[in-house]
Tab-separated table of C-alpha atoms in Angstrom:
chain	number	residue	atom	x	y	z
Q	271	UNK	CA	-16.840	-49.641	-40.209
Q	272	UNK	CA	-17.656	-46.315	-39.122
Q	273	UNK	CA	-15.650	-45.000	-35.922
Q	274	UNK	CA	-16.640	-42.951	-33.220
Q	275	UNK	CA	-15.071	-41.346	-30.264
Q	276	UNK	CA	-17.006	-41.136	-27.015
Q	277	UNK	CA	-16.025	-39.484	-24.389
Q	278	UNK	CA	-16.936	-40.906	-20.918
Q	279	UNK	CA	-17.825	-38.080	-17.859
Q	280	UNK	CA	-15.444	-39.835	-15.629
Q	281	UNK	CA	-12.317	-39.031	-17.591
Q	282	UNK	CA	-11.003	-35.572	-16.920
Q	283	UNK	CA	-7.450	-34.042	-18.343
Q	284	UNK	CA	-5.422	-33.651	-15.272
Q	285	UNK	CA	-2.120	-31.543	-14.856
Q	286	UNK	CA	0.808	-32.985	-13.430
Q	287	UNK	CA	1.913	-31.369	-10.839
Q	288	UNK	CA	5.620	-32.531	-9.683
Q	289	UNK	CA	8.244	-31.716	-6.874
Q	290	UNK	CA	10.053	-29.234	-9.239
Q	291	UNK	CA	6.812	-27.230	-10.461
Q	292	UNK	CA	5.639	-26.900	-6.935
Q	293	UNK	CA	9.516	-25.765	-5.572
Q	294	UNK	CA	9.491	-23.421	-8.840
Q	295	UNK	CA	6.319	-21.613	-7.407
Q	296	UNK	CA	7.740	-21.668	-3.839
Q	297	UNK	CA	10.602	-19.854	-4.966
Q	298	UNK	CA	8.521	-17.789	-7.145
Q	299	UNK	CA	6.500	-16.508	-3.874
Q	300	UNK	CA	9.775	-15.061	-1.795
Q	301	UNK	CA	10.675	-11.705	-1.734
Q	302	UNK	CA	14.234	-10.394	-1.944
Q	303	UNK	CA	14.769	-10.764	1.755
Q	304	UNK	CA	12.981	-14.156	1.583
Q	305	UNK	CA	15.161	-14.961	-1.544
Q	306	UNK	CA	18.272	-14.539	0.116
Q	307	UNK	CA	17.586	-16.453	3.331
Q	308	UNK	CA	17.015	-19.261	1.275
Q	309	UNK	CA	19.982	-19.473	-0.828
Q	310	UNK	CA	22.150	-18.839	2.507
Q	311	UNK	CA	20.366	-22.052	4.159
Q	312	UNK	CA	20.849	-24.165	0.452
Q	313	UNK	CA	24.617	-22.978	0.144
Q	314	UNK	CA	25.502	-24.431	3.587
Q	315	UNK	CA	24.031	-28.004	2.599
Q	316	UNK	CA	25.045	-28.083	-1.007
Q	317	UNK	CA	28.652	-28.136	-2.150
Q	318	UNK	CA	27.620	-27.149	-5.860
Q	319	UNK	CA	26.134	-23.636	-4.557
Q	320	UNK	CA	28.533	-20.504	-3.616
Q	321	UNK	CA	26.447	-18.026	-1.703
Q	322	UNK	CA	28.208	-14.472	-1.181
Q	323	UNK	CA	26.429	-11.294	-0.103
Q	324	UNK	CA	27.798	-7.777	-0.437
Q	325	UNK	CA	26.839	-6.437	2.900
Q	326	UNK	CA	26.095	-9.761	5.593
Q	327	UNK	CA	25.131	-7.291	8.127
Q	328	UNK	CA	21.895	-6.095	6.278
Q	329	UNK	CA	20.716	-9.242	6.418
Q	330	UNK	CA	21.298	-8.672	10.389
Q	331	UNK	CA	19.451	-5.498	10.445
Q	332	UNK	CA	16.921	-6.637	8.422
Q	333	UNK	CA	15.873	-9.621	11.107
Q	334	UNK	CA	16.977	-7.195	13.939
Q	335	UNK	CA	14.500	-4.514	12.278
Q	336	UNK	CA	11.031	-6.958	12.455
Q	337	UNK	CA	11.597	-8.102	15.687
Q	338	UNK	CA	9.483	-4.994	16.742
Q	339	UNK	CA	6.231	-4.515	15.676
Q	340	UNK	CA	5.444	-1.386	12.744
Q	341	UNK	CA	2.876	0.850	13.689
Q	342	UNK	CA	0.440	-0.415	11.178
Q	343	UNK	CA	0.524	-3.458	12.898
Q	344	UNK	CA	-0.351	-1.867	16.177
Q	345	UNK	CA	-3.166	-0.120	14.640
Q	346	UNK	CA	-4.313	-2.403	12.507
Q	347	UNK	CA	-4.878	-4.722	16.247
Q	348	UNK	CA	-6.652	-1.851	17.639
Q	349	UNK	CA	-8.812	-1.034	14.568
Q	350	UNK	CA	-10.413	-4.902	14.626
Q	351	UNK	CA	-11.327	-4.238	18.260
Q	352	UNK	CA	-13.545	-1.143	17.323
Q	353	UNK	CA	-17.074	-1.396	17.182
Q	354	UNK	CA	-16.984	0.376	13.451
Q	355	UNK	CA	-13.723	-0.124	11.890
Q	356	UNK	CA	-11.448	1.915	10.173
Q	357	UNK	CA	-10.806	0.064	5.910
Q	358	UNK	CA	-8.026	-2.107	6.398
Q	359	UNK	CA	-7.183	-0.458	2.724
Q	360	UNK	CA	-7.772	2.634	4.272
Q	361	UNK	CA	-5.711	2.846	7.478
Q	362	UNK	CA	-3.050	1.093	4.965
Q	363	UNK	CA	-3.039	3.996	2.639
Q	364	UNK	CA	-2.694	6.621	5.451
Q	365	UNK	CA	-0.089	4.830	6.872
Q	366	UNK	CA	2.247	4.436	3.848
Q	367	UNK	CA	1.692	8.426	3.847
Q	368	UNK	CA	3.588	9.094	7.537
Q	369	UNK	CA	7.574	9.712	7.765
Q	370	UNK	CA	8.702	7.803	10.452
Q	371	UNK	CA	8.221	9.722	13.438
Q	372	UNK	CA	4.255	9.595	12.591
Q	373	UNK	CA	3.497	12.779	10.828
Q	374	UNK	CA	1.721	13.159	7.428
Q	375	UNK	CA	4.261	14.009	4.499
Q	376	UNK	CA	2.200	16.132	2.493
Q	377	UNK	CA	-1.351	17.618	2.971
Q	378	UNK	CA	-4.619	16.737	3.092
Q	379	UNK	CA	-5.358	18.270	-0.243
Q	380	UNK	CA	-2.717	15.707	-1.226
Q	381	UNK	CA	-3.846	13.021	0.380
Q	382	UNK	CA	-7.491	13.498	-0.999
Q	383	UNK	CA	-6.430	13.635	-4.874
Q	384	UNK	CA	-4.055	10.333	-4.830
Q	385	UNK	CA	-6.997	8.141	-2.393
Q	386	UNK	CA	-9.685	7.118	-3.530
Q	387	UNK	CA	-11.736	8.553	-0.776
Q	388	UNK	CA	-13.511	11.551	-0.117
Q	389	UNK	CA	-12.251	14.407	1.847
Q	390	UNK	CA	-14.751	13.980	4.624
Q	391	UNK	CA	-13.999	10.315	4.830
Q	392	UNK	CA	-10.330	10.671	5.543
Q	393	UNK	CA	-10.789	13.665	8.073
Q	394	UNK	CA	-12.740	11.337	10.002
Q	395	UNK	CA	-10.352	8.238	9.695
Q	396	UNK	CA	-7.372	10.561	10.417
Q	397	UNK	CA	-9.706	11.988	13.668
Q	398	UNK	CA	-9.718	8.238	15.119
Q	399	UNK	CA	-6.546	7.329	14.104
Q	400	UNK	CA	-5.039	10.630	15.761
Q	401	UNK	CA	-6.102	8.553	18.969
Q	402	UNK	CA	-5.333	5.086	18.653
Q	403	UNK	CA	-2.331	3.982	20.654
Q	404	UNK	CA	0.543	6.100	20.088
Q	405	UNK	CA	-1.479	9.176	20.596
Q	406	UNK	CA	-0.254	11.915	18.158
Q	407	UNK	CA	0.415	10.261	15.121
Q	408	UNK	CA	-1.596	10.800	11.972
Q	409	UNK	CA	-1.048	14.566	12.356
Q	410	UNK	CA	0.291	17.275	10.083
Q	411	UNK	CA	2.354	19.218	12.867
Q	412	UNK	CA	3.814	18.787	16.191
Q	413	UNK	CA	1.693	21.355	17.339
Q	414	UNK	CA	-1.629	19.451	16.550
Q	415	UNK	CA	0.484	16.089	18.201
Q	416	UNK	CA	0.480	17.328	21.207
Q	417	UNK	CA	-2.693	18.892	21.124
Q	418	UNK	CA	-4.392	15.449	20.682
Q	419	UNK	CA	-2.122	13.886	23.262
Q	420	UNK	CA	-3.291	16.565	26.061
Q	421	UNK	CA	-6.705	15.965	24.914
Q	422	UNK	CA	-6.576	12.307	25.628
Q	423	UNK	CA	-4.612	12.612	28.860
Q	424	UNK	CA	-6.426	12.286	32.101
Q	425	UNK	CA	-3.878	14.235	34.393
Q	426	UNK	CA	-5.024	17.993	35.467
Q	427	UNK	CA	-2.483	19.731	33.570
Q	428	UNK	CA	-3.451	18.673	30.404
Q	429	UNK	CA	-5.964	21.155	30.003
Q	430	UNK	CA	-3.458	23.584	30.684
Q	431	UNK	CA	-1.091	22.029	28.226
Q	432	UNK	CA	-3.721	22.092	25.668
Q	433	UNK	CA	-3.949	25.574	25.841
Q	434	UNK	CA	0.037	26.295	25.895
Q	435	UNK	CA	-0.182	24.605	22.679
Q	436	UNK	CA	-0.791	27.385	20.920
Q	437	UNK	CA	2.001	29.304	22.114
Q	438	UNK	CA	4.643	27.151	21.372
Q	439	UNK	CA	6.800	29.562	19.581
Q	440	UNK	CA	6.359	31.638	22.946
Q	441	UNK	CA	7.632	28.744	25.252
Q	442	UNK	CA	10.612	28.039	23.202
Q	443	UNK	CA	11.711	31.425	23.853
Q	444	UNK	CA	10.971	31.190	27.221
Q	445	UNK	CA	8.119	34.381	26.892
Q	446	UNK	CA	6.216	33.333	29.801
Q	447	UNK	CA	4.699	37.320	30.254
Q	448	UNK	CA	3.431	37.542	26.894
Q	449	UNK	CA	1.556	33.607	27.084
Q	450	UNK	CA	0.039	35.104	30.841
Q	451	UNK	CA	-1.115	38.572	29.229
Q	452	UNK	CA	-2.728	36.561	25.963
Q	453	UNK	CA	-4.311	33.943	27.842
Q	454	UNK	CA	-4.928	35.208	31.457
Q	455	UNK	CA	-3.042	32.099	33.272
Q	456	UNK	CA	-1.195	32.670	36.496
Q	457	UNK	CA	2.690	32.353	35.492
Q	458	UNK	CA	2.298	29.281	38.101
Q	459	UNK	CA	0.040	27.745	35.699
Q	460	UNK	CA	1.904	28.512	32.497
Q	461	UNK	CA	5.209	26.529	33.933
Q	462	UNK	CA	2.795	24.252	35.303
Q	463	UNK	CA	1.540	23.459	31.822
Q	464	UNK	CA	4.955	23.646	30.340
Q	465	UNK	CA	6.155	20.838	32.856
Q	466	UNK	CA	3.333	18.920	31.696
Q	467	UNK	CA	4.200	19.454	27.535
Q	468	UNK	CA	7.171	18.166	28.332
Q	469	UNK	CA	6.430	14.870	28.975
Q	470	UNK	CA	4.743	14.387	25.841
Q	471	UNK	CA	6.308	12.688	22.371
Q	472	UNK	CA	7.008	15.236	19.555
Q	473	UNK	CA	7.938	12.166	17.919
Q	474	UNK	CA	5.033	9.667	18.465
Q	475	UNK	CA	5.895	7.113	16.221
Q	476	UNK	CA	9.514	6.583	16.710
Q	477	UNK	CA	9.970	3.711	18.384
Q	478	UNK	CA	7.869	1.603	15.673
Q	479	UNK	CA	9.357	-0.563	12.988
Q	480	UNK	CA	8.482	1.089	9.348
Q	481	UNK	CA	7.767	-1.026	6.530
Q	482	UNK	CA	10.606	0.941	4.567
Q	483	UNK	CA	13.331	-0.172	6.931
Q	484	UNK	CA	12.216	-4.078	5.849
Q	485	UNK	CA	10.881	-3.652	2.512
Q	486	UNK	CA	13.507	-4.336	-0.394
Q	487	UNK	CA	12.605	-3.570	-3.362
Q	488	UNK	CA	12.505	-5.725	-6.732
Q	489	UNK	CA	12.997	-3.142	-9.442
Q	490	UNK	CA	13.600	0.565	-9.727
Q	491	UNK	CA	10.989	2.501	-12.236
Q	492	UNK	CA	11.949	5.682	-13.723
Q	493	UNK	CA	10.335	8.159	-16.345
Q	494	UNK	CA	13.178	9.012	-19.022
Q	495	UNK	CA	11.873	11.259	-22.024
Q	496	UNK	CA	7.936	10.598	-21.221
Q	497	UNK	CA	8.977	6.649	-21.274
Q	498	UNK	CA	8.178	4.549	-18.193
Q	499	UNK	CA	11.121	2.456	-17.700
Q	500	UNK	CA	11.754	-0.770	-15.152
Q	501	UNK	CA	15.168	-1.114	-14.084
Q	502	UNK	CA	15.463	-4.893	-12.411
Q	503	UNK	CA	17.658	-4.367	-9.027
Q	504	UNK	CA	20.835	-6.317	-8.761
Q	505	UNK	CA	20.748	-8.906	-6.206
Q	506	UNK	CA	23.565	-8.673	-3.529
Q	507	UNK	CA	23.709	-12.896	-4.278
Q	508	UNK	CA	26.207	-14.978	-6.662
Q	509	UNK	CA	25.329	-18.755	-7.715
Q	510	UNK	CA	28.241	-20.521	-8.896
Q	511	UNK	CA	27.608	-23.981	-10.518
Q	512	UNK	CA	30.965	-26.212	-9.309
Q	513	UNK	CA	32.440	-28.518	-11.193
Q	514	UNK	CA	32.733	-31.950	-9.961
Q	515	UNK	CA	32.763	-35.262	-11.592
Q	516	UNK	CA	31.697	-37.737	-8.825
Q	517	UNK	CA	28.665	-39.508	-9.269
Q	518	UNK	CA	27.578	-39.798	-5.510
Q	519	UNK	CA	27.054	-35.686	-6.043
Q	520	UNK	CA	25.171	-35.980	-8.624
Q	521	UNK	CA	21.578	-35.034	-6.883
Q	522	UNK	CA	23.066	-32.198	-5.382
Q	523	UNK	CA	24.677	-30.694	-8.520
Q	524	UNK	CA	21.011	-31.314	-10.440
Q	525	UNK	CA	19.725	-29.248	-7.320
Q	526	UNK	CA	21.611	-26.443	-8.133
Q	527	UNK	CA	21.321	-26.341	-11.610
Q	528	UNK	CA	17.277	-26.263	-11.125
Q	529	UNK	CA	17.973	-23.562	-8.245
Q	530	UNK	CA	19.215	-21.395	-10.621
Q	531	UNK	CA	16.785	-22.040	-13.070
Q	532	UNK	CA	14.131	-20.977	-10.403
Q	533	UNK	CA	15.648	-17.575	-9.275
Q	534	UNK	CA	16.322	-17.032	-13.061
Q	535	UNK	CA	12.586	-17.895	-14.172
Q	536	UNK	CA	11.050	-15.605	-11.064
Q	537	UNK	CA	13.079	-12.644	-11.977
Q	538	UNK	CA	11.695	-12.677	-15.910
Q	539	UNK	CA	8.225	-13.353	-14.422
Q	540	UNK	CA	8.224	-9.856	-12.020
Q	541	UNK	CA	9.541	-8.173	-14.806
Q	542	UNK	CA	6.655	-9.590	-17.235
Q	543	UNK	CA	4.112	-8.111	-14.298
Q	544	UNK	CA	5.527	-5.142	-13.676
Q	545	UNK	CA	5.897	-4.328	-17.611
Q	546	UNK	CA	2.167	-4.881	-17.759
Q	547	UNK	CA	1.264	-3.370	-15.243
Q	548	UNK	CA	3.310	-0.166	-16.020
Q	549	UNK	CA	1.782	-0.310	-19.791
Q	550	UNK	CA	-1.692	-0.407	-17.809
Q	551	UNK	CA	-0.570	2.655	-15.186
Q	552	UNK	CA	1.933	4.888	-16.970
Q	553	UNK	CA	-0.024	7.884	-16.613
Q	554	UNK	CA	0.328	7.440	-12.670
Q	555	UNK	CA	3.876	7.276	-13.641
Q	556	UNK	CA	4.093	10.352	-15.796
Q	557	UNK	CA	1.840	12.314	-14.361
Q	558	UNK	CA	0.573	11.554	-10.568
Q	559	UNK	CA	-2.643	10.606	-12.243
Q	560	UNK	CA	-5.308	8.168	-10.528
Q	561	UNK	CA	-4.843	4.397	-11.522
Q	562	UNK	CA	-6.575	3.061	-13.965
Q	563	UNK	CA	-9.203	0.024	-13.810
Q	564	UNK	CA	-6.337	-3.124	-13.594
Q	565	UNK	CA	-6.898	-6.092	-12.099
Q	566	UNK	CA	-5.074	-9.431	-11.502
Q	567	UNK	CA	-7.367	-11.030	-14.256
Q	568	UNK	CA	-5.910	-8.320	-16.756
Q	569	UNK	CA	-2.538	-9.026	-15.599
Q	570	UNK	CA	-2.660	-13.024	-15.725
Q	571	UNK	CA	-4.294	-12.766	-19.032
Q	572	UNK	CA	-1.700	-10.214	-20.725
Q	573	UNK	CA	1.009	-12.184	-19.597
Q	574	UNK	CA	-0.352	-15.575	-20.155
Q	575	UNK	CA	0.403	-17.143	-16.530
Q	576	UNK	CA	-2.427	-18.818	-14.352
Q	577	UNK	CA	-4.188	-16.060	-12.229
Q	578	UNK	CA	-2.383	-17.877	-8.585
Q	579	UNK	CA	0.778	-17.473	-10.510
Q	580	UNK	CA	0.537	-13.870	-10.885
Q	581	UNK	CA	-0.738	-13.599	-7.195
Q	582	UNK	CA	2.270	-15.387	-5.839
Q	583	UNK	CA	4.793	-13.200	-7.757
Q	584	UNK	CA	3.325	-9.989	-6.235
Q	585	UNK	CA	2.911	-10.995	-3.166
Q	586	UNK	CA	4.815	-8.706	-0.438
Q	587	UNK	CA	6.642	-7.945	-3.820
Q	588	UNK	CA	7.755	-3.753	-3.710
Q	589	UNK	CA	9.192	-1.381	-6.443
Q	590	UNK	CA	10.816	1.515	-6.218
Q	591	UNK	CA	9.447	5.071	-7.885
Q	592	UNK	CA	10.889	8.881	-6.733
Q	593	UNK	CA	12.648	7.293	-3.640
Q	594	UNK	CA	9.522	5.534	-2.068
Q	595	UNK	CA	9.122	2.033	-2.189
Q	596	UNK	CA	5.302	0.506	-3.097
Q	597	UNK	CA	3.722	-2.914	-2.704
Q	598	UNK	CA	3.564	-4.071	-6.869
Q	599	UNK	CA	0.210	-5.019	-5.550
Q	600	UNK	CA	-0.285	-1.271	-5.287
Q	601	UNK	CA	-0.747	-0.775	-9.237
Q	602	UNK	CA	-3.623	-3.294	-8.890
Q	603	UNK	CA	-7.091	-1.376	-8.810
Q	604	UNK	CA	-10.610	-2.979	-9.619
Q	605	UNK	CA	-11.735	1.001	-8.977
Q	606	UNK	CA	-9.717	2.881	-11.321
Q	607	UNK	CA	-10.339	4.295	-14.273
Q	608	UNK	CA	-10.617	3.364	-17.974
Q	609	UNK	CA	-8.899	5.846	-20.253
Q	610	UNK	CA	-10.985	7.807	-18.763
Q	611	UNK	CA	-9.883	11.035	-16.624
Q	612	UNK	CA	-11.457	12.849	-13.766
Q	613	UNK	CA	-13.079	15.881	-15.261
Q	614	UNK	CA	-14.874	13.252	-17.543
Q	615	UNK	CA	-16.330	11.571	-15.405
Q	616	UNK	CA	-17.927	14.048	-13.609
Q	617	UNK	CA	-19.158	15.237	-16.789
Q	618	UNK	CA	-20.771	11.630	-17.402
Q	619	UNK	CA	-22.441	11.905	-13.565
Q	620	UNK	CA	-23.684	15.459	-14.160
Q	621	UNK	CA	-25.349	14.254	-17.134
Q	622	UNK	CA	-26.512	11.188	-15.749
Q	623	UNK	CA	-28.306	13.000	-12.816
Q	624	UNK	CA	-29.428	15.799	-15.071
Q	625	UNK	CA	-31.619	13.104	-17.176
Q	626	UNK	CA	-32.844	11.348	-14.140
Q	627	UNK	CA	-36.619	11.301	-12.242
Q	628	UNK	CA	-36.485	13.909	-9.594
Q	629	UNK	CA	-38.789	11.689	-7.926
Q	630	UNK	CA	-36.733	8.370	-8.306
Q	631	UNK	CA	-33.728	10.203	-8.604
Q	632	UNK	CA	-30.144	7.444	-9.432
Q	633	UNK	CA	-28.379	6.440	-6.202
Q	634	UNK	CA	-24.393	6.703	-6.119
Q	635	UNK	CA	-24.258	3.110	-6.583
Q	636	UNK	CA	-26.804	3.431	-9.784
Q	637	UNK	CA	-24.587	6.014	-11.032
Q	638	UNK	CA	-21.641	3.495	-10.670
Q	639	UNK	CA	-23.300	0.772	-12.691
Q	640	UNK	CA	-24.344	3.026	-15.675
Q	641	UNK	CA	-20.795	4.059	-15.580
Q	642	UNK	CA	-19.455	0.548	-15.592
Q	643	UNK	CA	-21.860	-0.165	-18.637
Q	644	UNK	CA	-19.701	2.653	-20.439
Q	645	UNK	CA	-16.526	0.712	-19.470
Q	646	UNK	CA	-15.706	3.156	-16.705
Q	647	UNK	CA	-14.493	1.308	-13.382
Q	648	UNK	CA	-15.116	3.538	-10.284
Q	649	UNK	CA	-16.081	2.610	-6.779
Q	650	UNK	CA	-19.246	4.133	-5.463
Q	651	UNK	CA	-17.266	5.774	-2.883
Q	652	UNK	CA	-15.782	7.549	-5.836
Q	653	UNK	CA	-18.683	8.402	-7.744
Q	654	UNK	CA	-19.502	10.434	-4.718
Q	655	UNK	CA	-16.248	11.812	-3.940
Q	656	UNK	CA	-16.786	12.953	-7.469
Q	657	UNK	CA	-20.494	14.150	-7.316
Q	658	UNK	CA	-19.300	16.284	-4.123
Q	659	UNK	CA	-17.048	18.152	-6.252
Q	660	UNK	CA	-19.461	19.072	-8.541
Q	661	UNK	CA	-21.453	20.530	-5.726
Q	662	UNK	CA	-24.514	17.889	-6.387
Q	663	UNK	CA	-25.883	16.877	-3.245
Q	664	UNK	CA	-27.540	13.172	-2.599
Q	665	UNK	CA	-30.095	11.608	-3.771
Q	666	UNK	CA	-32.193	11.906	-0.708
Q	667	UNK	CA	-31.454	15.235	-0.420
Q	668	UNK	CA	-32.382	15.480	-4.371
Q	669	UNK	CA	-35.688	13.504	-4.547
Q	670	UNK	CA	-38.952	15.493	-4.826
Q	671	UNK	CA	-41.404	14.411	-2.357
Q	672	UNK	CA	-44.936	13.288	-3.877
């Protein structure tokens, strides 16, 4: 008799999905700080754990230190209030580029290369920003700080301030004469101003919570001999299996043996992602170079783990590169570039535009799609940033009227 199999639509293959997959993911999904609050709570119920931390009172900074809010959080709050907002991504990036008492670290040359925005597009992010609640941060001196902050003040002297503002130098040395003679105020008006300055923060930002004071990183990565290496931070935390041979323990000594299992299996699996993701980004590594196209997808795929798995280990995940600590998340770019490096791609949009109809001439997002059909992953925001620098102008501006 012949046999055949038939397979009815009502029978699907399922997973099963038990209590120790679903604690394997939870513990998969802390962060170091997360981590460690964890196996403190565990040790204290479970004889077969031993908990010990190098340092107890970081953990008490650490809780002491997010009790008040960081600054993106305050401007993040203000920014969903406004009637055109501010990228989230945006205000994120600008952010991560302040020291703590609110100033910009490096340039805006600097700031323009390693975004993925144009220069006129941060200028007028940083403008707004400047005054958002604290007034003054976002700037690149103390001089321009104060400057904004007398602008946005209502009181009388303010104008007056603004003005002393420029003779700062000249205050500090108490040169009262010399501000009077340059600017043709009244020496009343100078001290008058100078009162007012004073009231102002040279330090607008620090009384906000930083994410560096909570962040803690996973891993350290380092370039040795044009190399990108990943150095896997040791964890201020000891599990110690106890022996013990009574059988009413039993379930609590299984607990700790699949504890440690857990913490053992999520520290391979960060170090699978960030391997991958280094192999993807080392140029950024060895040379300050733009990310390249890299997205979860990639990741999950290279690794072989389920997209959400990847996700979860990431997630408020950091590393640590030339002492500044990064979300992992942060090597993740659906805009980048693939193998592909600036000065070639505006080579690509040059040509592209150069072939087009000067009366249908190829919008930026146009260009971005016949770039994406090369296998070059840029945001449209990008393809003009880039088309700016080659002094091409925009379509409008290049169409030929009929």
């Amino acid at each position: 008799m012949k046999q055949r199999m038939i397979l009815k639509p009502d029978q699907v293959q399922q997973t099963s999905f038990n209590k120790e997959m679903k604690k394997s993911l939870e513990v998969l999904q802390l962060n170091n700080s997360d981590l460690k609050t964890f196996l403190k709570e565990v040790s204290m119920r479970n004889p077969f754990i031993r908990y010990s931390s190098q340092d107890d009172t970081d953990a008490d900074f650490t809780m002491f230190a997010t009790q008040s809010s960081s600054l993106l959080e305050v401007v993040q709050e203000q920014n969903r209030w406004e009637k055109e907002s501010i990228p989230e991504d945006m205000v994120e990036y600008l952010t991560s580029m302040l020291d703590s008492n609110g100033y910009f670290r490096e340039d805006l040359n600097h700031l323009v290369v390693h975004s993925l925005y144009s220069k006129k597009e941060l200028q007028r992010a940083i403008f707004r920003l400047q005054r958002f609640e604290p007034v003054g941060c976002y700037c690149f001196s103390v001089k321009e700080s104060l400057r904004v902050q007398c602008e946005m003040s209502q009181k009388a002297a303010s104008e007056t301030g603004e003005i002393l503002c420029e003779y700062l130098k000249e205050l500090s040395c108490k040169d009262y004469e010399k501000i009077c003679d340059a600017t043709n105020l009244t020496m009343e008006e100078v001290k008058e101003g100078l009162a007012f300055i004073q009231t102002l923060h040279p330090k607008p930002a620090c009384n906000y919570a930083t994410d560096a004071v909570v962040l803690q990183p996973e891993a350290k990565i380092y370039v040795e001999k044009q190399s990108v290496r990943i150095e896997m931070l040791q964890q201020d935390f000891e599990l110690d299996i106890l022996e013990h041979t009574s059988r009413e323990l039993k379930a609590y000594r299984q607990e700790a043996k699949s504890i440690l299992l857990q913490v053992q299996k999520r520290n391979l699996t960060i170090l699978q992602i960030l391997q991958v993701l280094c192999s993807y980004q080392k140029d950024f590594f060895l040379s300050g170079s733009s990310l390249h196209h890299c997205t979860l997808k990639q990741v999950a795929q290279q690794c072989g783990l389920h997209l959400s798995t990847v996700s979860r280990a990431i997630q408020g995940k950091s590393f640590e590169f030339e002492n500044r600590y990064y979300p992992i998340k942060f090597l993740l770019s659906h805009d980048g570039v693939s193998d592909r490096n600036a000065s070639e791609i505006e080579e690509k949009i040059k040509d592209l535009i150069h072939q087009e109809d000067r009366y249908h001439p190829y919008s930026d997002a146009k260009l971005q799609s016949f770039l994406k059909q090369q296998g070059i992953f840029v945001a449209r925001r990008t393809i003009a940033k880039y088309r700016e620098h080659c002094g091409i102008v925009s379509s409008n501006q290049r169409k030929i009227k009929e």
